[in-house]
Amino acid sequence: MTASASSFLAKSTVKAGDLDHRRKINFNIGRYNAVVPVGKQQFEELHLARERAKNVKWRAMESLLTQLEDFETNLTRRGGKVIWAEHAERALEEILAICKEKECRTIVKSKSMVTEEIGLNHFLEEHGIESVETDLGEYIQQLDEEPPYHIVTPAMHKSKEDVAKLFYEKLHTEPNLTPEQLTLVAREKLRKKYPAAEIGITGANFIVSDIGAVAITENEGNARLSCSFPKTHIVIVGLEKVIPSITDLALFWPLLATYGTGQRVTVYNTIITGPRQPGETDGPEDMYVILLDNGRTNLLANEKTRESLYCIRCGACLNACPVYKNIGGHSYSATYSGPIGSVITPHLKEMGEWKHLSYASSLCGNCTEVCAVKINLHELLLENRYEAVEQGQGTWGEKMAWKAWKQASLHRKFMNSGNSRLKNWLVNRVFKGWSRHRGDLQFADKTFNELWSEQGR
Ligand code: SF4
């Protein structure tokens, strides 16, 4: 078993038995479940909207290079600079080079899973640059020195009492502050950081090809402050986030808001088309957009897994997944957790080391059912398992078990030999692979052939 797989099993086992964790997750997902149906009411034809979104993303992925080149041309025309980063190291090198050029000591950063993916904060810290998370959930996680727990709600696993305790310990506030008071404390601390920072870093929810813009969606206004106060704005974004036209936002913004948080539309939606233009009074002097591959073209190369690049990171599949709800986001030890994380992580990282995530599913299909852009997630989990086997990544025991199963299934005599008690003993007591985490298998008392001949056929 790989190191990642055994860590996953160990962490999942602990979390699955942690009733306090379950209570907090059920509470927070319960609140999400209560508001999503309200958000959905804004769509007259919800299924059609999701199908349309899927088709738009299909078109974008099938013409990805053209879309990205158009984006680059249009952004460059307004003074933006586009950097293509094949992997995380290249993206980090480019960011460091910009930081050095701008003599940067402090960065304000809004929520971005891609920056988690490349380990940006840790990297900047190593180079003596302070990187401050300005999204409240991310700020809480940074204070607690923990990675985000969920792609939309980074501190979903914490109760308001947990956050009050954390602020008391780390910021020396009064104990037992209310959520409103805690928010004000964070606000006061963070507001001072914006004017002091030389660089602001954000992600992007969408890259808009036809106007050369990035679109950022948020509820707190911190991303706007991060990209408008500092003199330099760096956007780092996965290349799959492209959509062909600004008009597509009319579809994607409400979909993302509803499936992400149950809102009709998120509070702040910003379209940025470049740095400050002559005659404009605010905005950064320089703007860079780093287009990150980091394994995404592996997904693109496979006609089946390509569909996973349609993801708009709404988090709905995590909230719906019975496995995620039991083991929590940190057990995955990957940037992207839940069903979508299990689909893409083996391709973004390495199949042999991460294939176990594709097996951590009951294949109930609930993720596919709720996906905002109708990605066939549970089928992609099967596709990953198939690919892992094709690449010879299965264990020796697994290979032998399937060989034996195939032989037995192909030879009726083999299947008919021995009585049900012997078969039960063999499967449940000798080969314990099946029954280790499940109830015992029970063979029928009589074989099919015996029943058949009893009926005189
Ligand atoms: S796979 Fe679908 S449901 Fe899951 S985060 Fe992506 S868009 Fe949302």
Coordinates of N, CA and C in Angstrom, one line a residue, residues 248-428:
D248 N -21.6 34.4 -21.3 CA -21.7 33.1 -20.6 C -21.8 33.3 -19.1
L249 N -21.3 34.5 -18.6 CA -21.4 34.7 -17.2 C -22.8 34.8 -16.7
A250 N -23.7 35.2 -17.5 CA -25.1 35.3 -17.1 C -25.7 33.9 -16.7
L251 N -25.0 32.9 -17.2 CA -25.4 31.5 -16.9 C -24.6 31.0 -15.7
F252 N -23.3 31.3 -15.8 CA -22.4 30.6 -14.8 C -22.4 31.3 -13.4
W253 N -22.6 32.6 -13.4 CA -22.6 33.3 -12.1 C -23.8 32.8 -11.2
P254 N -25.0 32.7 -11.7 CA -26.1 32.2 -10.9 C -25.9 30.7 -10.5
L255 N -25.4 30.0 -11.5 CA -25.2 28.5 -11.2 C -24.2 28.3 -10.1
L256 N -23.1 29.1 -10.2 CA -22.1 28.9 -9.2 C -22.6 29.4 -7.8
A257 N -23.3 30.5 -7.8 CA -23.9 31.0 -6.5 C -24.8 30.0 -5.9
T258 N -25.7 29.5 -6.7 CA -26.8 28.6 -6.2 C -26.1 27.3 -5.7
Y259 N -25.3 26.7 -6.5 CA -24.7 25.4 -6.1 C -23.6 25.5 -5.1
G260 N -23.0 26.7 -5.0 CA -21.9 26.9 -4.0 C -22.5 27.2 -2.7
T261 N -23.4 28.1 -2.6 CA -23.9 28.6 -1.3 C -25.4 28.8 -1.2
G262 N -26.1 28.5 -2.2 CA -27.6 28.6 -2.2 C -28.1 30.0 -2.4
Q263 N -27.1 30.9 -2.9 CA -27.5 32.3 -3.2 C -28.0 32.4 -4.6
R264 N -28.8 33.4 -4.9 CA -29.2 33.6 -6.3 C -28.0 34.2 -7.1
V265 N -27.3 35.1 -6.4 CA -26.1 35.5 -7.1 C -25.1 35.9 -5.9
T266 N -23.9 35.7 -6.1 CA -22.9 36.0 -5.0 C -22.8 37.6 -4.9
V267 N -22.4 38.0 -3.7 CA -22.5 39.4 -3.4 C -21.6 40.3 -4.3
Y268 N -20.4 39.9 -4.5 CA -19.5 40.7 -5.3 C -19.0 39.9 -6.5
N269 N -19.3 40.4 -7.7 CA -18.9 39.8 -9.0 C -18.1 40.8 -9.7
T270 N -16.8 40.5 -9.9 CA -15.9 41.5 -10.5 C -15.3 41.0 -11.8
I271 N -15.3 41.9 -12.8 CA -14.7 41.5 -14.1 C -13.5 42.4 -14.3
I272 N -12.3 41.8 -14.4 CA -11.1 42.7 -14.5 C -10.4 42.4 -15.9
T273 N -10.3 43.5 -16.6 CA -9.8 43.4 -18.0 C -8.4 43.9 -18.2
G274 N -7.7 44.2 -17.1 CA -6.3 44.6 -17.2 C -5.9 45.6 -16.1
P275 N -4.7 46.1 -16.1 CA -4.3 47.1 -15.1 C -5.0 48.4 -15.3
R276 N -4.7 49.4 -14.4 CA -5.2 50.7 -14.6 C -5.0 51.3 -15.9
Q277 N -6.0 51.8 -16.5 CA -5.8 52.5 -17.9 C -5.6 54.0 -17.7
P278 N -5.0 54.6 -18.7 CA -4.8 56.1 -18.6 C -6.2 56.8 -18.3
G279 N -6.1 57.7 -17.4 CA -7.4 58.4 -17.0 C -8.2 57.7 -15.9
E280 N -7.9 56.5 -15.6 CA -8.6 55.8 -14.5 C -8.0 56.2 -13.2
T281 N -8.8 56.2 -12.1 CA -8.3 56.7 -10.8 C -7.8 55.6 -9.9
D282 N -8.2 54.4 -10.2 CA -7.7 53.3 -9.3 C -7.4 52.1 -10.0
G283 N -7.0 51.1 -9.3 CA -6.6 49.8 -9.9 C -5.1 49.7 -9.9
P284 N -4.5 48.5 -10.1 CA -3.1 48.3 -10.0 C -2.4 48.8 -11.3
E285 N -1.1 49.1 -11.1 CA -0.3 49.6 -12.2 C 0.1 48.4 -13.1
D286 N 0.3 47.2 -12.5 CA 0.7 46.0 -13.3 C -0.3 44.9 -13.0
M287 N -0.6 44.1 -14.0 CA -1.4 42.9 -13.8 C -0.8 41.7 -14.5
Y288 N -0.7 40.6 -13.8 CA -0.1 39.4 -14.4 C -1.2 38.3 -14.3
V289 N -1.3 37.5 -15.3 CA -2.2 36.3 -15.2 C -1.4 35.1 -15.4
I290 N -1.3 34.2 -14.4 CA -0.5 33.0 -14.6 C -1.5 31.9 -14.9
L291 N -1.3 31.3 -16.1 CA -2.2 30.2 -16.5 C -1.5 28.9 -16.2
L292 N -2.1 28.2 -15.3 CA -1.4 27.0 -14.7 C -1.9 25.7 -15.4
D293 N -1.0 24.9 -15.8 CA -1.4 23.5 -16.3 C -1.3 22.5 -15.1
N294 N -0.1 22.2 -14.7 CA 0.1 21.4 -13.5 C -0.7 20.1 -13.5
G295 N -0.7 19.4 -14.7 CA -1.4 18.1 -14.8 C -2.7 18.2 -15.5
R296 N -3.2 19.4 -15.7 CA -4.6 19.5 -16.3 C -4.6 19.0 -17.7
T297 N -3.5 19.1 -18.4 CA -3.5 18.5 -19.8 C -3.5 17.0 -19.8
N298 N -3.1 16.4 -18.7 CA -3.3 14.9 -18.6 C -4.8 14.6 -18.7
L299 N -5.6 15.4 -18.0 CA -7.1 15.2 -18.0 C -7.6 15.5 -19.4
L300 N -7.1 16.5 -20.0 CA -7.5 16.9 -21.3 C -7.2 15.9 -22.4
A301 N -6.1 15.2 -22.2 CA -5.7 14.2 -23.2 C -6.6 13.0 -23.3
N302 N -7.2 12.7 -22.2 CA -8.1 11.5 -22.2 C -9.5 12.0 -22.4
E303 N -10.1 11.5 -23.5 CA -11.5 11.9 -23.9 C -12.5 11.8 -22.8
K304 N -12.3 10.8 -21.9 CA -13.3 10.5 -20.9 C -13.1 11.5 -19.7
T305 N -11.9 11.5 -19.2 CA -11.6 12.4 -18.0 C -11.7 13.9 -18.3
R306 N -11.6 14.2 -19.6 CA -11.6 15.6 -20.0 C -12.8 16.3 -19.4
E307 N -13.9 15.6 -19.2 CA -15.1 16.2 -18.7 C -14.9 16.8 -17.3
S308 N -14.0 16.2 -16.6 CA -13.8 16.8 -15.2 C -13.2 18.2 -15.2
L309 N -12.7 18.7 -16.4 CA -12.3 20.0 -16.5 C -13.4 21.0 -16.6
Y310 N -14.6 20.5 -16.7 CA -15.8 21.4 -16.8 C -16.1 22.0 -15.4
C311 N -15.5 21.4 -14.4 CA -15.8 21.8 -13.0 C -15.7 23.3 -12.7
I312 N -16.7 23.8 -12.0 CA -16.7 25.3 -11.7 C -16.4 25.4 -10.2
R313 N -16.0 24.3 -9.5 CA -15.6 24.4 -8.1 C -16.7 24.9 -7.2
C314 N -17.9 24.5 -7.4 CA -19.0 24.9 -6.5 C -19.1 24.2 -5.2
G315 N -18.5 23.0 -5.2 CA -18.4 22.2 -3.9 C -19.7 21.4 -3.7
A316 N -20.7 21.4 -4.6 CA -21.9 20.7 -4.3 C -21.7 19.2 -4.2
C317 N -20.7 18.6 -5.0 CA -20.5 17.2 -4.9 C -19.9 16.8 -3.5
L318 N -19.1 17.7 -2.9 CA -18.6 17.4 -1.6 C -19.7 17.3 -0.6
N319 N -20.6 18.3 -0.7 CA -21.7 18.3 0.3 C -22.6 17.2 0.2
A320 N -22.7 16.6 -1.0 CA -23.6 15.5 -1.2 C -23.0 14.1 -1.0
C321 N -21.7 14.1 -0.8 CA -21.0 12.8 -0.8 C -21.1 12.1 0.6
P322 N -21.6 10.9 0.7 CA -21.7 10.3 2.0 C -20.3 9.9 2.6
V323 N -19.3 9.7 1.7 CA -18.0 9.5 2.1 C -17.3 10.7 2.7
Y324 N -17.5 11.8 2.0 CA -16.9 13.1 2.4 C -17.5 13.5 3.8
K325 N -18.8 13.3 3.9 CA -19.5 13.7 5.1 C -19.0 12.9 6.4
N326 N -18.5 11.7 6.1 CA -18.0 10.9 7.2 C -16.6 11.1 7.5
I327 N -15.8 11.3 6.5 CA -14.3 11.3 6.7 C -13.7 12.7 6.7
G328 N -14.5 13.7 6.2 CA -14.1 15.1 6.2 C -13.0 15.4 5.1
G329 N -12.8 16.7 4.9 CA -11.9 17.1 3.8 C -10.4 16.8 4.0
H330 N -10.0 16.8 5.3 CA -8.5 16.7 5.5 C -8.0 15.3 5.3
S331 N -8.9 14.3 5.4 CA -8.5 12.9 5.3 C -7.9 12.6 3.9
Y332 N -8.3 13.4 2.9 CA -7.9 13.2 1.5 C -6.4 13.6 1.4
S333 N -5.9 14.5 2.2 CA -4.5 15.0 2.1 C -4.2 15.5 0.7
A334 N -5.2 16.0 0.0 CA -5.1 16.6 -1.3 C -5.7 17.9 -1.3
T335 N -5.3 18.8 -2.3 CA -5.9 20.1 -2.3 C -7.4 20.0 -2.6
Y336 N -7.8 19.1 -3.6 CA -9.2 19.0 -3.9 C -9.7 17.7 -3.3
S337 N -10.7 17.9 -2.5 CA -11.2 16.7 -1.8 C -12.6 16.3 -2.4
G338 N -13.2 15.3 -1.8 CA -14.6 14.9 -2.2 C -14.5 14.2 -3.6
P339 N -15.7 14.0 -4.2 CA -15.7 13.3 -5.5 C -14.9 13.9 -6.6
I340 N -14.9 15.3 -6.8 CA -14.1 15.9 -7.9 C -12.7 15.7 -7.5
G341 N -12.3 15.8 -6.3 CA -10.9 15.7 -5.9 C -10.4 14.2 -6.2
S342 N -11.3 13.3 -5.9 CA -10.9 11.9 -6.2 C -10.8 11.6 -7.6
V343 N -11.5 12.3 -8.5 CA -11.4 12.1 -9.9 C -10.1 12.8 -10.4
I344 N -9.8 14.0 -10.0 CA -8.7 14.7 -10.7 C -7.4 14.5 -10.0
T345 N -7.3 14.3 -8.7 CA -6.0 14.2 -8.1 C -5.1 13.2 -8.7
P346 N -5.5 11.9 -9.0 CA -4.6 11.0 -9.6 C -4.0 11.4 -10.9
H347 N -4.7 12.3 -11.6 CA -4.1 12.8 -12.9 C -3.3 14.1 -12.6
L348 N -3.6 14.9 -11.6 CA -2.8 16.1 -11.4 C -1.5 15.7 -10.7
K349 N -1.6 14.6 -9.9 CA -0.4 14.1 -9.2 C 0.1 12.9 -9.9
E350 N -0.2 11.7 -9.3 CA 0.3 10.5 -9.9 C -0.6 9.3 -9.6
M351 N -1.0 8.6 -10.7 CA -2.0 7.6 -10.5 C -1.6 6.6 -9.5
G352 N -0.4 6.1 -9.5 CA 0.0 5.0 -8.6 C -0.2 5.4 -7.2
E353 N 0.2 6.6 -6.9 CA 0.2 7.1 -5.5 C -1.2 7.5 -5.0
W354 N -2.1 7.9 -5.9 CA -3.4 8.5 -5.5 C -4.6 7.7 -6.0
K355 N -4.4 6.6 -6.6 CA -5.5 5.8 -7.2 C -6.5 5.4 -6.1
H356 N -6.0 5.3 -4.9 CA -6.9 4.8 -3.8 C -8.1 5.7 -3.6
L357 N -8.0 7.0 -4.0 CA -9.1 7.9 -3.8 C -10.3 7.5 -4.7
S358 N -10.0 7.0 -5.8 CA -11.1 6.6 -6.7 C -11.8 5.4 -6.2
Y359 N -11.2 4.7 -5.3 CA -11.9 3.5 -4.7 C -12.7 3.9 -3.4
A360 N -12.5 5.1 -2.9 CA -13.1 5.5 -1.7 C -14.5 6.1 -2.1
S361 N -15.3 5.3 -2.6 CA -16.7 5.7 -3.1 C -17.6 4.5 -3.1
S362 N -18.8 4.8 -2.7 CA -19.8 3.8 -2.7 C -20.5 3.7 -4.1
L363 N -20.1 4.7 -5.0 CA -20.6 4.8 -6.4 C -22.1 5.0 -6.3
C364 N -22.6 5.7 -5.3 CA -24.1 5.9 -5.2 C -24.6 6.8 -6.3
G365 N -23.6 7.7 -6.8 CA -24.0 8.6 -7.9 C -24.6 9.9 -7.5
N366 N -24.6 10.1 -6.2 CA -25.2 11.4 -5.7 C -24.4 12.6 -6.1
C367 N -23.1 12.4 -6.3 CA -22.3 13.5 -6.8 C -22.7 13.9 -8.2
T368 N -22.9 12.9 -9.0 CA -23.3 13.2 -10.4 C -24.7 13.9 -10.4
E369 N -25.5 13.4 -9.6 CA -26.9 13.9 -9.5 C -26.9 15.5 -9.2
V370 N -26.0 15.9 -8.3 CA -26.0 17.3 -7.8 C -25.1 18.2 -8.6
C371 N -24.2 17.7 -9.4 CA -23.2 18.5 -10.1 C -23.8 19.6 -10.9
A372 N -23.3 20.8 -10.6 CA -23.9 22.0 -11.3 C -23.7 21.9 -12.8
V373 N -22.7 21.3 -13.3 CA -22.5 21.2 -14.7 C -22.6 19.7 -15.2
K374 N -23.3 18.9 -14.5 CA -23.6 17.6 -14.9 C -22.4 16.7 -15.3
I375 N -21.3 16.8 -14.5 CA -20.2 15.9 -14.8 C -20.5 14.5 -14.3
N376 N -20.2 13.5 -15.1 CA -20.5 12.1 -14.6 C -19.5 11.6 -13.7
L377 N -19.5 12.2 -12.5 CA -18.4 12.0 -11.6 C -18.2 10.5 -11.2
H378 N -19.3 9.8 -10.9 CA -19.1 8.4 -10.4 C -18.6 7.5 -11.6
E379 N -18.9 7.9 -12.8 CA -18.4 7.1 -13.9 C -16.9 7.4 -14.1
L380 N -16.5 8.6 -13.8 CA -15.1 9.0 -13.9 C -14.3 8.3 -12.8
L381 N -14.9 8.0 -11.7 CA -14.2 7.3 -10.7 C -13.9 5.8 -11.2
L382 N -14.9 5.3 -11.9 CA -14.7 4.0 -12.5 C -13.7 4.0 -13.5
E383 N -13.7 5.1 -14.3 CA -12.7 5.2 -15.4 C -11.2 5.3 -14.8
N384 N -11.1 5.9 -13.6 CA -9.8 6.0 -13.0 C -9.4 4.6 -12.5
R385 N -10.3 3.8 -12.0 CA -10.0 2.5 -11.5 C -9.5 1.6 -12.8
Y386 N -10.3 1.8 -13.9 CA -9.9 1.1 -15.1 C -8.5 1.5 -15.5
E387 N -8.2 2.8 -15.5 CA -6.9 3.2 -16.0 C -5.8 2.7 -15.0
A388 N -6.1 2.7 -13.8 CA -5.1 2.2 -12.8 C -4.8 0.7 -13.1
V389 N -5.8 -0.1 -13.4 CA -5.6 -1.5 -13.7 C -4.8 -1.6 -15.0
E390 N -5.2 -0.8 -16.0 CA -4.5 -0.9 -17.3 C -3.1 -0.5 -17.2
Q391 N -2.8 0.4 -16.3 CA -1.4 0.8 -16.1 C -0.6 -0.2 -15.2
G392 N -1.3 -1.3 -14.8 CA -0.6 -2.3 -14.0 C -0.4 -1.8 -12.5
Q393 N -1.3 -1.0 -12.1 CA -1.1 -0.4 -10.7 C -1.8 -1.2 -9.6
G394 N -2.5 -2.3 -10.0 CA -3.2 -3.1 -9.0 C -2.2 -3.9 -8.2
T395 N -2.7 -4.3 -7.0 CA -1.8 -5.1 -6.1 C -1.8 -6.6 -6.6
W396 N -0.8 -7.3 -6.1 CA -0.7 -8.7 -6.5 C -1.9 -9.5 -6.0
G397 N -2.3 -9.2 -4.7 CA -3.5 -9.9 -4.2 C -4.7 -9.7 -5.0
E398 N -4.9 -8.4 -5.4 CA -6.0 -8.0 -6.2 C -6.1 -8.8 -7.5
K399 N -4.9 -8.8 -8.1 CA -4.8 -9.5 -9.4 C -5.2 -11.0 -9.3
M400 N -4.6 -11.6 -8.2 CA -4.9 -13.1 -8.0 C -6.4 -13.3 -7.7
A401 N -7.0 -12.4 -6.9 CA -8.4 -12.6 -6.6 C -9.3 -12.5 -7.8
W402 N -9.0 -11.6 -8.7 CA -9.8 -11.4 -9.9 C -9.6 -12.6 -10.9
K403 N -8.3 -13.1 -10.9 CA -8.0 -14.3 -11.7 C -8.8 -15.5 -11.3
A404 N -8.8 -15.7 -9.9 CA -9.6 -16.8 -9.4 C -11.1 -16.6 -9.7
W405 N -11.5 -15.4 -9.5 CA -13.0 -15.1 -9.7 C -13.3 -15.4 -11.2
K406 N -12.5 -15.0 -12.1 CA -12.7 -15.2 -13.5 C -12.8 -16.7 -13.9
Q407 N -11.8 -17.4 -13.3 CA -11.8 -18.9 -13.6 C -13.1 -19.5 -13.1
A408 N -13.5 -19.1 -11.9 CA -14.7 -19.7 -11.3 C -15.9 -19.4 -12.1
S409 N -16.0 -18.2 -12.6 CA -17.1 -17.7 -13.3 C -17.2 -18.4 -14.7
L410 N -16.0 -18.7 -15.2 CA -16.0 -19.3 -16.6 C -16.3 -20.8 -16.5
H411 N -16.1 -21.4 -15.4 CA -16.2 -22.9 -15.3 C -17.3 -23.3 -14.3
R412 N -18.4 -23.7 -14.8 CA -19.6 -24.0 -14.0 C -19.2 -25.1 -12.9
K413 N -18.4 -26.1 -13.3 CA -18.1 -27.2 -12.4 C -17.4 -26.6 -11.2
F414 N -16.5 -25.6 -11.4 CA -15.8 -25.0 -10.3 C -16.8 -24.3 -9.4
M415 N -17.7 -23.6 -9.9 CA -18.7 -22.9 -9.1 C -19.6 -23.8 -8.3
N416 N -19.8 -25.0 -8.9 CA -20.7 -25.9 -8.2 C -20.0 -26.8 -7.2
S417 N -18.7 -26.8 -7.2 CA -18.0 -27.6 -6.2 C -18.1 -27.0 -4.8
G418 N -18.2 -27.9 -3.8 CA -18.3 -27.5 -2.4 C -19.7 -27.0 -2.1
N419 N -20.0 -27.1 -0.8 CA -21.3 -26.6 -0.4 C -21.2 -25.1 0.1
S420 N -22.4 -24.6 0.4 CA -22.4 -23.1 0.8 C -21.6 -22.8 2.0
R421 N -21.6 -23.8 3.0 CA -20.8 -23.5 4.2 C -19.3 -23.4 3.9
L422 N -18.8 -24.3 3.1 CA -17.4 -24.2 2.7 C -17.1 -22.9 2.0
K423 N -18.0 -22.5 1.1 CA -17.7 -21.3 0.3 C -17.8 -20.1 1.3
N424 N -18.8 -20.0 2.2 CA -18.8 -18.9 3.1 C -17.6 -18.8 4.0
W425 N -17.1 -20.0 4.4 CA -15.9 -20.0 5.2 C -14.7 -19.5 4.5
L426 N -14.6 -20.0 3.2 CA -13.4 -19.6 2.4 C -13.4 -18.1 2.1
V427 N -14.6 -17.5 1.7 CA -14.7 -16.1 1.3 C -14.6 -15.2 2.6
N428 N -15.3 -15.6 3.6 CA -15.4 -14.7 4.8 C -14.3 -14.9 5.8

